[in-house]
Amino acid sequence: MKQLIVKQAYTDAILAELTMHNAEQVTAMLATASALDKNGCLPTYKRIQILQKLADLIKNEEEYFARLIANEGGKPIKDARVEVARAIDGVHLAISAIRDIKGAEIPMDLTPAGAGRKAFTSMEPIGVVVAISAFNHPLNLAIHQIIPAIATGCPIIIKPASLTPLCTLRLSKLIEQAGLPVGWVQVALLDNENAEKLVTDPRVAFFSFIGSAKVGWYLKSKLAPGVRCALEHGGVAPLIFDDYQDIDGFVNGVVKASMYHSGQVCVSVQRVYIPSVRAEEIAQKIAAVANQQVVGDAINEDSDLGPLIAPKEVDRVESWVNEAVAQGARVVTGGRRINKITYEPTVLLNPAKDAKVSTQEIFAPVVCVYAYDDINEAIEAANSLDVSFQAAVFSDNLSLAMDVADKLEASAVMINDYTTFRVDWMPFAGRKHSGYGIGGIGYTMRDMLEHKMIVIKS
């Protein structure tokens, strides 16, 4: 049996040694989930009771989960605590959304053909859910995939990221403690081959994926006929600055929004467009704040930035930044690795339009500032990529800001706020290559339900 070694993100100390599941175990998991689905889900009130107890159990282990997130995923402990709070709230959001699961009467006698009939719809669980999760929010992403399945009555098999499986494993234990019968939530520790076997099985009814576009679109192409799915990939988030009075507030926010969790967030600010007359000044201000960020072990209370998830990611970031500099970008601050797992907070001025830092998601504490002479030029640049998730515009001129928001190709545009803004009840989705379907607790629950219409002829 293959072993999965989980290590502390900064020190490389071993946190756990886990046995991975093989192909036969994948088949058994699918058989268990399929049998539960055929036998019918728990009554709604029991699902509500289980989720209520689960929220309390997570609350009781709030600090434990925060430290687990910091240790296995490298997210600074102060940000990890925020993630746990969001996760608890996510469970409560699902409880509230359960109360909105209902059908509707469908009028039949609008034409003579329907006369003498009554019709109504009800909502049923879609069936077996398979989820593949990402490393960067190891608890809250699991909440967004597992909890909607529990709430709607779907059995779920989830594969957590191999580098950060411990939060999902602990969450699954708490779910059992909360009263959900064994088998309704199964955690699969899989290599790529067995993960594909799981996802492409015809017994799967819904596939939830959070991760790279390359893997997500590939797996979608392999799904069995009729399988619904939701894919959440990344972006190269643009922010257009027009004229905004609170420059210091703006600058502090840019640093947080681009370097939170060392930039390893799918909607991190990466491209900042600023009028040419102010680009140098504001880039220097961003750099001054970036220089104050403390980089270190995420478990330390004073760390603002932790490590990147793996040494190979530092190698990649170093290569991309060096390429940008060779093509004419100026390093305002940073631009170098600190050690094998951390990279300096970095601000680049005017990278080439075709540089990797301008066209691909860097997933690192690197922000690029571009000077523009006409705001339409900035809008065109912001829209130029095949990825599109959340975008932002800063302006004290609301009319202009609304015009820019209308023209930006994004699933959400923040005015005088950052691309990283999210609350867990809002729709969250990528356009173009950035995703498929809509995330958010309530929206995911809708995806996991199917309409059934009953027509009665009297």
Short mmCIF file of C-alpha atoms in Angstrom, two decimals:
data_model
loop_
_atom_site.label_atom_id
_atom_site.label_comp_id
_atom_site.label_asym_id
_atom_site.label_seq_id
_atom_site.Cartn_x
_atom_site.Cartn_y
_atom_site.Cartn_z
CA MET A 1 0.00 0.00 0.00
CA LYS A 2 1.25 3.48 -0.86
CA GLN A 3 1.99 5.81 2.00
CA LEU A 4 1.17 9.53 2.11
CA ILE A 5 3.57 11.56 4.24
CA VAL A 6 2.09 14.86 5.44
CA LYS A 7 4.72 17.41 6.45
CA GLN A 8 4.76 20.72 8.28
CA ALA A 9 4.76 23.35 5.56
CA TYR A 10 7.75 25.33 6.86
CA THR A 11 9.92 22.95 8.88
CA ASP A 12 9.30 19.77 6.84
CA ALA A 13 8.66 17.87 10.08
CA ILE A 14 6.38 14.85 9.62
CA LEU A 15 2.84 15.52 10.83
CA ALA A 16 1.28 12.22 9.78
CA GLU A 17 1.89 9.03 7.80
CA LEU A 18 -1.28 7.87 6.08
CA THR A 19 -2.12 4.82 3.98
CA MET A 20 -3.50 5.71 0.58
CA HIS A 21 -6.50 3.97 -0.92
CA ASN A 22 -6.14 1.62 -3.87
CA ALA A 23 -8.38 0.84 -6.86
CA GLU A 24 -10.33 -1.86 -5.02
CA GLN A 25 -11.08 0.52 -2.17
CA VAL A 26 -12.27 3.16 -4.65
CA THR A 27 -14.71 0.60 -6.04
CA ALA A 28 -15.91 -0.23 -2.53
CA MET A 29 -16.41 3.46 -1.68
CA LEU A 30 -18.51 3.96 -4.79
CA ALA A 31 -20.57 0.86 -4.00
CA THR A 32 -21.22 2.14 -0.46
CA ALA A 33 -22.24 5.59 -1.67
CA SER A 34 -24.45 4.18 -4.43
CA ALA A 35 -26.25 1.83 -2.02
CA LEU A 36 -26.92 4.66 0.43
CA ASP A 37 -28.28 6.82 -2.38
CA LYS A 38 -30.67 4.09 -3.51
CA ASN A 39 -31.97 3.58 0.03
CA GLY A 40 -32.97 7.22 0.44
CA CYS A 41 -31.58 10.09 2.49
CA LEU A 42 -32.11 11.01 6.12
CA PRO A 43 -35.18 13.09 6.99
CA THR A 44 -34.61 16.82 6.75
CA TYR A 45 -34.90 17.44 10.49
CA LYS A 46 -32.16 14.87 11.19
CA ARG A 47 -29.84 16.54 8.69
CA ILE A 48 -30.48 19.87 10.40
CA GLN A 49 -29.75 18.34 13.82
CA ILE A 50 -26.51 16.79 12.55
CA LEU A 51 -25.29 20.07 11.04
CA GLN A 52 -26.20 22.00 14.19
CA LYS A 53 -24.16 19.59 16.30
CA LEU A 54 -21.31 19.67 13.77
CA ALA A 55 -21.05 23.46 13.98
CA ASP A 56 -20.69 23.14 17.76
CA LEU A 57 -18.06 20.42 17.44
CA ILE A 58 -15.95 22.52 15.05
CA LYS A 59 -16.34 25.50 17.38
CA ASN A 60 -15.02 23.38 20.24
CA GLU A 61 -11.91 22.60 18.18
CA GLU A 62 -11.51 26.07 16.65
CA GLU A 63 -7.90 26.59 17.72
CA TYR A 64 -6.97 22.99 16.89
CA PHE A 65 -8.21 23.47 13.31
CA ALA A 66 -6.44 26.82 13.00
CA ARG A 67 -3.13 25.27 14.01
CA LEU A 68 -3.73 22.35 11.67
CA ILE A 69 -4.33 24.75 8.76
CA ALA A 70 -1.15 26.68 9.60
CA ASN A 71 0.96 23.55 9.98
CA GLU A 72 -0.16 21.49 6.99
CA GLY A 73 -0.99 24.34 4.60
CA GLY A 74 1.33 27.18 5.62
CA LYS A 75 -1.41 29.78 6.07
CA PRO A 76 -0.44 32.28 8.83
CA ILE A 77 -2.17 31.34 12.08
CA LYS A 78 -4.05 34.65 12.33
CA ASP A 79 -5.55 34.05 8.87
CA ALA A 80 -6.16 30.38 9.66
CA ARG A 81 -8.37 31.43 12.57
CA VAL A 82 -10.48 33.47 10.15
CA GLU A 83 -10.81 30.42 7.91
CA VAL A 84 -12.16 28.34 10.79
CA ALA A 85 -14.69 31.03 11.67
CA ARG A 86 -15.84 31.06 8.05
CA ALA A 87 -16.14 27.28 8.07
CA ILE A 88 -18.40 27.33 11.13
CA ASP A 89 -20.55 30.01 9.52
CA GLY A 90 -20.70 27.90 6.36
CA VAL A 91 -22.38 25.09 8.27
CA HIS A 92 -24.97 27.54 9.62
CA LEU A 93 -25.52 28.89 6.08
CA ALA A 94 -26.37 25.38 4.90
CA ILE A 95 -28.83 24.92 7.77
CA SER A 96 -30.60 28.12 6.74
CA ALA A 97 -30.60 27.11 3.07
CA ILE A 98 -32.21 23.73 3.86
CA ARG A 99 -35.34 25.61 4.85
CA ASP A 100 -35.55 27.05 1.32
CA ILE A 101 -35.55 23.64 -0.40
CA LYS A 102 -39.01 23.43 -1.86
CA GLY A 103 -40.84 22.95 -5.09
CA ALA A 104 -43.64 24.98 -6.67
CA GLU A 105 -47.04 24.61 -8.23
CA ILE A 106 -46.95 24.60 -12.04
CA PRO A 107 -50.12 26.03 -13.64
CA MET A 108 -51.60 23.52 -16.07
CA ASP A 109 -54.75 25.11 -17.49
CA LEU A 110 -53.03 27.92 -19.39
CA THR A 111 -54.19 26.15 -22.55
CA PRO A 112 -56.96 23.59 -23.14
CA ALA A 113 -54.29 20.85 -23.37
CA GLY A 114 -53.52 21.16 -19.68
CA ALA A 115 -57.05 21.56 -18.38
CA GLY A 116 -58.20 19.25 -15.62
CA ARG A 117 -54.71 18.76 -14.20
CA LYS A 118 -52.75 19.87 -11.15
CA ALA A 119 -48.96 19.82 -11.11
CA PHE A 120 -46.24 20.54 -8.61
CA THR A 121 -42.51 20.01 -8.29
CA SER A 122 -40.43 18.61 -5.44
CA MET A 123 -36.65 18.58 -4.98
CA GLU A 124 -34.65 15.38 -4.72
CA PRO A 125 -30.95 14.75 -4.02
CA ILE A 126 -29.04 14.31 -7.26
CA GLY A 127 -27.15 11.22 -6.11
CA VAL A 128 -23.52 10.34 -5.45
CA VAL A 129 -21.22 13.36 -5.24
CA VAL A 130 -17.48 13.17 -5.83
CA ALA A 131 -15.31 16.13 -4.87
CA ILE A 132 -11.66 16.98 -5.41
CA SER A 133 -10.38 19.79 -3.19
CA ALA A 134 -7.41 22.16 -3.12
CA PHE A 135 -4.67 22.87 -0.60
CA ASN A 136 -5.03 26.58 0.00
CA HIS A 137 -8.12 26.56 2.27
CA PRO A 138 -8.05 22.97 3.54
CA LEU A 139 -10.98 23.32 5.95
CA ASN A 140 -13.25 25.87 4.30
CA LEU A 141 -13.06 24.30 0.84
CA ALA A 142 -14.01 20.94 2.36
CA ILE A 143 -16.93 22.67 4.05
CA HIS A 144 -18.06 24.13 0.71
CA GLN A 145 -18.03 20.70 -0.91
CA ILE A 146 -19.10 18.33 1.89
CA ILE A 147 -21.71 20.36 3.77
CA PRO A 148 -24.02 21.05 0.77
CA ALA A 149 -24.03 17.29 0.10
CA ILE A 150 -25.05 16.50 3.69
CA ALA A 151 -27.67 19.26 3.62
CA THR A 152 -29.27 17.97 0.42
CA GLY A 153 -29.05 14.28 1.30
CA CYS A 154 -26.31 13.22 -1.11
CA PRO A 155 -23.57 10.72 -0.20
CA ILE A 156 -20.16 12.24 -0.95
CA ILE A 157 -16.65 10.95 -1.53
CA ILE A 158 -14.02 13.68 -1.23
CA LYS A 159 -10.37 13.61 -2.22
CA PRO A 160 -8.49 16.32 -0.31
CA ALA A 161 -5.23 17.76 -1.64
CA SER A 162 -2.43 15.30 -0.94
CA LEU A 163 -0.37 17.98 0.80
CA THR A 164 -3.21 19.04 3.15
CA PRO A 165 -5.53 16.11 3.96
CA LEU A 166 -5.60 16.42 7.76
CA CYS A 167 -8.36 19.04 8.07
CA THR A 168 -10.69 16.99 5.88
CA LEU A 169 -9.94 13.80 7.79
CA ARG A 170 -10.65 15.49 11.13
CA LEU A 171 -13.80 17.11 9.75
CA SER A 172 -15.08 13.70 8.62
CA LYS A 173 -14.58 12.33 12.15
CA LEU A 174 -16.56 15.22 13.62
CA ILE A 175 -19.33 14.62 11.08
CA GLU A 176 -19.62 11.03 12.35
CA GLN A 177 -19.63 12.30 15.94
CA ALA A 178 -22.44 14.67 14.97
CA GLY A 179 -24.56 11.67 14.02
CA LEU A 180 -24.28 11.20 10.25
CA PRO A 181 -24.23 7.45 9.59
CA VAL A 182 -20.96 5.96 8.36
CA GLY A 183 -20.57 5.99 4.58
CA TRP A 184 -22.37 9.23 3.80
CA VAL A 185 -19.05 11.10 3.88
CA GLN A 186 -15.98 9.17 2.75
CA VAL A 187 -12.47 10.64 2.47
CA ALA A 188 -10.36 9.14 -0.31
CA LEU A 189 -6.56 9.47 -0.23
CA LEU A 190 -5.65 8.81 -3.84
CA ASP A 191 -2.94 9.09 -6.45
CA ASN A 192 -3.86 10.64 -9.81
CA GLU A 193 -4.73 7.32 -11.47
CA ASN A 194 -7.20 6.26 -8.79
CA ALA A 195 -8.61 9.79 -8.52
CA GLU A 196 -9.50 9.62 -12.22
CA LYS A 197 -11.05 6.18 -11.68
CA LEU A 198 -13.23 7.66 -8.93
CA VAL A 199 -14.32 10.73 -10.87
CA THR A 200 -15.16 8.96 -14.12
CA ASP A 201 -17.25 6.15 -12.64
CA PRO A 202 -20.82 6.10 -14.07
CA ARG A 203 -22.31 5.90 -10.56
CA VAL A 204 -21.23 9.49 -9.94
CA ALA A 205 -24.03 12.04 -10.36
CA PHE A 206 -22.22 15.28 -9.50
CA PHE A 207 -18.54 16.24 -9.64
CA SER A 208 -17.13 19.18 -7.66
CA PHE A 209 -13.58 20.28 -8.47
CA ILE A 210 -11.39 23.03 -7.01
CA GLY A 211 -7.91 23.27 -8.49
CA SER A 212 -5.95 23.90 -11.67
CA ALA A 213 -7.71 24.54 -14.96
CA LYS A 214 -5.59 21.94 -16.74
CA VAL A 215 -6.73 19.15 -14.43
CA GLY A 216 -10.31 20.38 -14.05
CA TRP A 217 -11.10 20.63 -17.75
CA TYR A 218 -9.39 17.29 -18.40
CA LEU A 219 -11.51 15.51 -15.79
CA LYS A 220 -14.68 17.17 -17.07
CA SER A 221 -13.95 15.72 -20.51
CA LYS A 222 -13.78 12.25 -18.96
CA LEU A 223 -17.04 12.35 -16.97
CA ALA A 224 -19.69 9.72 -17.65
CA PRO A 225 -22.66 10.94 -19.73
CA GLY A 226 -25.18 12.96 -17.72
CA VAL A 227 -22.87 13.84 -14.83
CA ARG A 228 -23.27 17.43 -13.67
CA CYS A 229 -20.24 19.30 -12.45
CA ALA A 230 -18.87 22.51 -10.98
CA LEU A 231 -15.27 23.55 -11.62
CA GLU A 232 -13.46 26.31 -9.76
CA HIS A 233 -10.10 27.29 -11.22
CA GLY A 234 -7.91 30.34 -10.88
CA GLY A 235 -7.46 33.73 -12.49
CA VAL A 236 -4.98 36.55 -12.97
CA ALA A 237 -7.12 39.08 -11.15
CA PRO A 238 -7.05 42.67 -12.48
CA LEU A 239 -7.58 45.86 -10.49
CA ILE A 240 -8.01 49.21 -12.26
CA PHE A 241 -7.18 52.35 -10.28
CA ASP A 242 -8.66 55.62 -11.51
CA ASP A 243 -8.55 58.29 -8.81
CA TYR A 244 -9.17 57.41 -5.19
CA GLN A 245 -8.71 59.72 -2.23
CA ASP A 246 -7.63 57.21 0.43
CA ILE A 247 -4.29 56.22 -1.11
CA ASP A 248 -2.86 54.76 2.09
CA GLY A 249 -5.92 52.60 2.61
CA PHE A 250 -5.79 51.51 -1.01
CA VAL A 251 -2.10 50.58 -0.81
CA ASN A 252 -2.47 48.61 2.41
CA GLY A 253 -5.36 46.74 0.88
CA VAL A 254 -3.43 45.91 -2.29
CA VAL A 255 -0.66 44.33 -0.25
CA LYS A 256 -3.12 42.23 1.74
CA ALA A 257 -5.16 41.29 -1.33
CA SER A 258 -2.13 40.26 -3.37
CA MET A 259 -0.08 38.60 -0.63
CA TYR A 260 -2.66 37.03 1.70
CA HIS A 261 -1.59 33.39 2.17
CA SER A 262 1.50 34.29 0.10
CA GLY A 263 -0.75 34.98 -2.89
CA GLN A 264 -2.03 31.40 -3.00
CA VAL A 265 -5.66 32.38 -3.53
CA CYS A 266 -7.58 32.03 -6.79
CA VAL A 267 -8.73 35.67 -6.74
CA SER A 268 -5.52 37.32 -5.46
CA VAL A 269 -4.85 40.76 -6.93
CA GLN A 270 -2.12 40.17 -9.53
CA ARG A 271 -2.44 42.94 -12.14
CA VAL A 272 -2.84 46.55 -10.95
CA TYR A 273 -3.43 49.23 -13.62
CA ILE A 274 -2.60 52.80 -12.56
CA PRO A 275 -2.52 56.08 -14.54
CA SER A 276 0.97 56.75 -15.89
CA VAL A 277 1.35 59.98 -13.91
CA ARG A 278 0.97 58.06 -10.62
CA ALA A 279 2.18 54.52 -11.41
CA GLU A 280 5.72 54.99 -10.09
CA GLU A 281 4.54 56.76 -6.92
CA ILE A 282 1.90 54.17 -6.03
CA ALA A 283 4.15 51.24 -6.91
CA GLN A 284 6.71 52.61 -4.45
CA LYS A 285 4.03 52.95 -1.76
CA ILE A 286 2.90 49.36 -2.32
CA ALA A 287 6.52 48.25 -2.11
CA ALA A 288 7.05 50.13 1.17
CA VAL A 289 4.16 48.26 2.81
CA ALA A 290 5.18 44.95 1.23
CA ASN A 291 8.64 45.38 2.75
CA GLN A 292 7.09 45.39 6.22
CA GLN A 293 5.54 41.93 5.81
CA VAL A 294 7.05 39.30 8.08
CA VAL A 295 7.76 36.04 6.25
CA GLY A 296 8.21 32.89 8.31
CA ASP A 297 6.66 29.78 9.79
CA ALA A 298 2.89 30.13 9.57
CA ILE A 299 2.41 28.85 13.10
CA ASN A 300 4.20 31.93 14.49
CA GLU A 301 1.85 34.69 15.65
CA ASP A 302 3.93 37.44 14.01
CA SER A 303 4.09 35.86 10.52
CA ASP A 304 2.23 37.80 7.83
CA LEU A 305 3.27 35.43 5.04
CA GLY A 306 4.06 31.73 5.27
CA PRO A 307 5.78 29.42 2.81
CA LEU A 308 4.66 28.46 -0.65
CA ILE A 309 3.10 25.03 -0.68
CA ALA A 310 6.17 23.25 -2.13
CA PRO A 311 9.79 24.03 -3.07
CA LYS A 312 9.03 23.50 -6.77
CA GLU A 313 6.60 26.44 -6.58
CA VAL A 314 9.39 28.72 -5.36
CA ASP A 315 11.51 27.52 -8.29
CA ARG A 316 8.66 28.35 -10.68
CA VAL A 317 8.04 31.81 -9.22
CA GLU A 318 11.75 32.61 -9.33
CA SER A 319 11.84 31.61 -13.00
CA TRP A 320 8.78 33.70 -13.89
CA VAL A 321 10.07 36.82 -12.14
CA ASN A 322 13.52 36.45 -13.70
CA GLU A 323 11.88 36.12 -17.11
CA ALA A 324 9.82 39.28 -16.51
CA VAL A 325 12.92 41.23 -15.50
CA ALA A 326 14.79 40.00 -18.58
CA GLN A 327 11.89 41.29 -20.69
CA GLY A 328 12.02 44.75 -19.12
CA ALA A 329 10.07 44.68 -15.86
CA ARG A 330 11.54 46.65 -12.97
CA VAL A 331 11.72 45.10 -9.52
CA VAL A 332 10.48 47.76 -7.11
CA THR A 333 10.98 45.43 -4.17
CA GLY A 334 11.65 41.74 -3.59
CA GLY A 335 12.32 39.56 -6.58
CA ARG A 336 14.30 36.84 -4.82
CA ARG A 337 13.75 33.60 -2.93
CA ILE A 338 14.40 33.69 0.81
CA ASN A 339 14.98 29.95 1.11
CA LYS A 340 13.73 26.80 -0.57
CA ILE A 341 10.11 27.35 0.52
CA THR A 342 9.61 31.12 0.83
CA TYR A 343 9.77 34.02 -1.62
CA GLU A 344 10.11 37.72 -0.93
CA PRO A 345 7.04 39.96 -1.15
CA THR A 346 7.56 41.34 -4.66
CA VAL A 347 6.33 44.34 -6.63
CA LEU A 348 7.07 44.52 -10.36
CA LEU A 349 6.57 47.64 -12.49
CA ASN A 350 5.49 47.36 -16.12
CA PRO A 351 6.14 43.70 -16.98
CA ALA A 352 5.71 42.83 -20.64
CA LYS A 353 2.16 42.04 -21.68
CA ASP A 354 3.15 38.53 -22.75
CA ALA A 355 5.30 37.70 -19.71
CA LYS A 356 4.14 34.76 -17.60
CA VAL A 357 3.57 37.10 -14.63
CA SER A 358 1.12 39.03 -16.85
CA THR A 359 -0.71 36.10 -18.40
CA GLN A 360 -0.71 33.22 -15.92
CA GLU A 361 -1.77 32.86 -12.31
CA ILE A 362 1.39 33.25 -10.25
CA PHE A 363 -0.02 31.96 -6.90
CA ALA A 364 2.75 33.73 -5.00
CA PRO A 365 3.38 37.04 -3.16
CA VAL A 366 3.99 38.90 -6.40
CA VAL A 367 1.96 41.88 -7.65
CA CYS A 368 2.44 43.61 -11.00
CA VAL A 369 1.80 47.34 -11.56
CA TYR A 370 1.14 48.62 -15.08
CA ALA A 371 1.01 52.25 -16.19
CA TYR A 372 -1.80 53.29 -18.53
CA ASP A 373 -2.64 56.54 -20.35
CA ASP A 374 -6.29 55.86 -21.15
CA ILE A 375 -8.65 53.84 -18.96
CA ASN A 376 -10.01 51.97 -21.97
CA GLU A 377 -6.48 50.72 -22.53
CA ALA A 378 -6.50 49.33 -18.98
CA ILE A 379 -9.91 47.68 -19.51
CA GLU A 380 -8.68 46.07 -22.72
CA ALA A 381 -5.60 44.70 -20.95
CA ALA A 382 -7.68 43.44 -18.03
CA ASN A 383 -9.97 41.56 -20.43
CA SER A 384 -7.20 40.21 -22.66
CA LEU A 385 -6.71 36.79 -21.05
CA ASP A 386 -8.58 33.50 -21.41
CA VAL A 387 -9.17 33.43 -17.64
CA SER A 388 -11.70 35.62 -15.88
CA PHE A 389 -12.83 35.44 -12.26
CA GLN A 390 -13.23 38.50 -10.02
CA ALA A 391 -12.04 42.02 -10.90
CA ALA A 392 -11.94 45.42 -9.18
CA VAL A 393 -12.02 49.14 -9.90
CA PHE A 394 -11.13 51.97 -7.53
CA SER A 395 -12.55 55.43 -8.23
CA ASP A 396 -14.25 58.26 -6.37
CA ASN A 397 -16.22 58.83 -9.58
CA LEU A 398 -19.08 56.36 -9.20
CA SER A 399 -20.33 56.91 -12.74
CA LEU A 400 -16.93 56.04 -14.17
CA ALA A 401 -16.58 53.07 -11.82
CA MET A 402 -19.93 51.68 -12.94
CA ASP A 403 -18.93 52.10 -16.58
CA VAL A 404 -15.67 50.22 -15.97
CA ALA A 405 -17.53 47.50 -14.05
CA ASP A 406 -19.91 47.06 -16.99
CA LYS A 407 -16.99 46.65 -19.39
CA LEU A 408 -14.87 44.27 -17.31
CA GLU A 409 -15.26 40.62 -18.23
CA ALA A 410 -15.64 39.05 -14.80
CA SER A 411 -18.15 37.06 -12.80
CA ALA A 412 -17.95 39.71 -10.04
CA VAL A 413 -16.57 43.26 -10.02
CA MET A 414 -15.73 44.99 -6.75
CA ILE A 415 -15.98 48.78 -6.70
CA ASN A 416 -13.59 50.37 -4.19
CA ASP A 417 -12.83 46.92 -2.83
CA TYR A 418 -10.48 44.11 -3.80
CA THR A 419 -10.78 41.03 -5.99
CA THR A 420 -10.30 38.86 -2.90
CA PHE A 421 -13.60 39.94 -1.34
CA ARG A 422 -15.92 37.04 -0.67
CA VAL A 423 -18.67 36.04 1.71
CA ASP A 424 -19.67 32.39 1.66
CA TRP A 425 -23.31 32.95 0.69
CA MET A 426 -22.56 34.91 -2.48
CA PRO A 427 -22.26 33.30 -5.93
CA PHE A 428 -18.61 32.56 -6.67
CA ALA A 429 -17.61 31.50 -10.15
CA GLY A 430 -15.09 31.82 -12.92
CA ARG A 431 -15.77 32.74 -16.52
CA LYS A 432 -13.92 31.61 -19.64
CA HIS A 433 -11.26 29.05 -18.61
CA SER A 434 -11.60 29.99 -14.92
CA GLY A 435 -14.43 27.66 -14.12
CA TYR A 436 -17.81 26.12 -14.79
CA GLY A 437 -20.94 26.42 -12.66
CA ILE A 438 -21.45 28.54 -9.56
CA GLY A 439 -20.01 28.03 -6.07
CA GLY A 440 -21.23 29.33 -2.72
CA ILE A 441 -23.00 27.21 -0.10
CA GLY A 442 -26.58 27.81 -1.25
CA TYR A 443 -25.72 27.70 -4.96
CA THR A 444 -23.88 24.41 -4.58
CA MET A 445 -26.89 22.97 -2.76
CA ARG A 446 -29.09 23.87 -5.73
CA ASP A 447 -26.67 22.03 -8.03
CA MET A 448 -26.99 18.93 -5.86
CA LEU A 449 -30.78 18.84 -6.19
CA GLU A 450 -33.02 17.77 -9.05
CA HIS A 451 -36.59 18.80 -9.82
CA LYS A 452 -39.28 16.16 -10.01
CA MET A 453 -42.71 17.15 -11.31
CA ILE A 454 -45.91 15.32 -10.43
CA VAL A 455 -48.93 15.85 -12.70
CA ILE A 456 -52.37 14.76 -11.46
CA LYS A 457 -55.25 14.37 -13.87
CA SER A 458 -58.61 14.77 -12.17
#
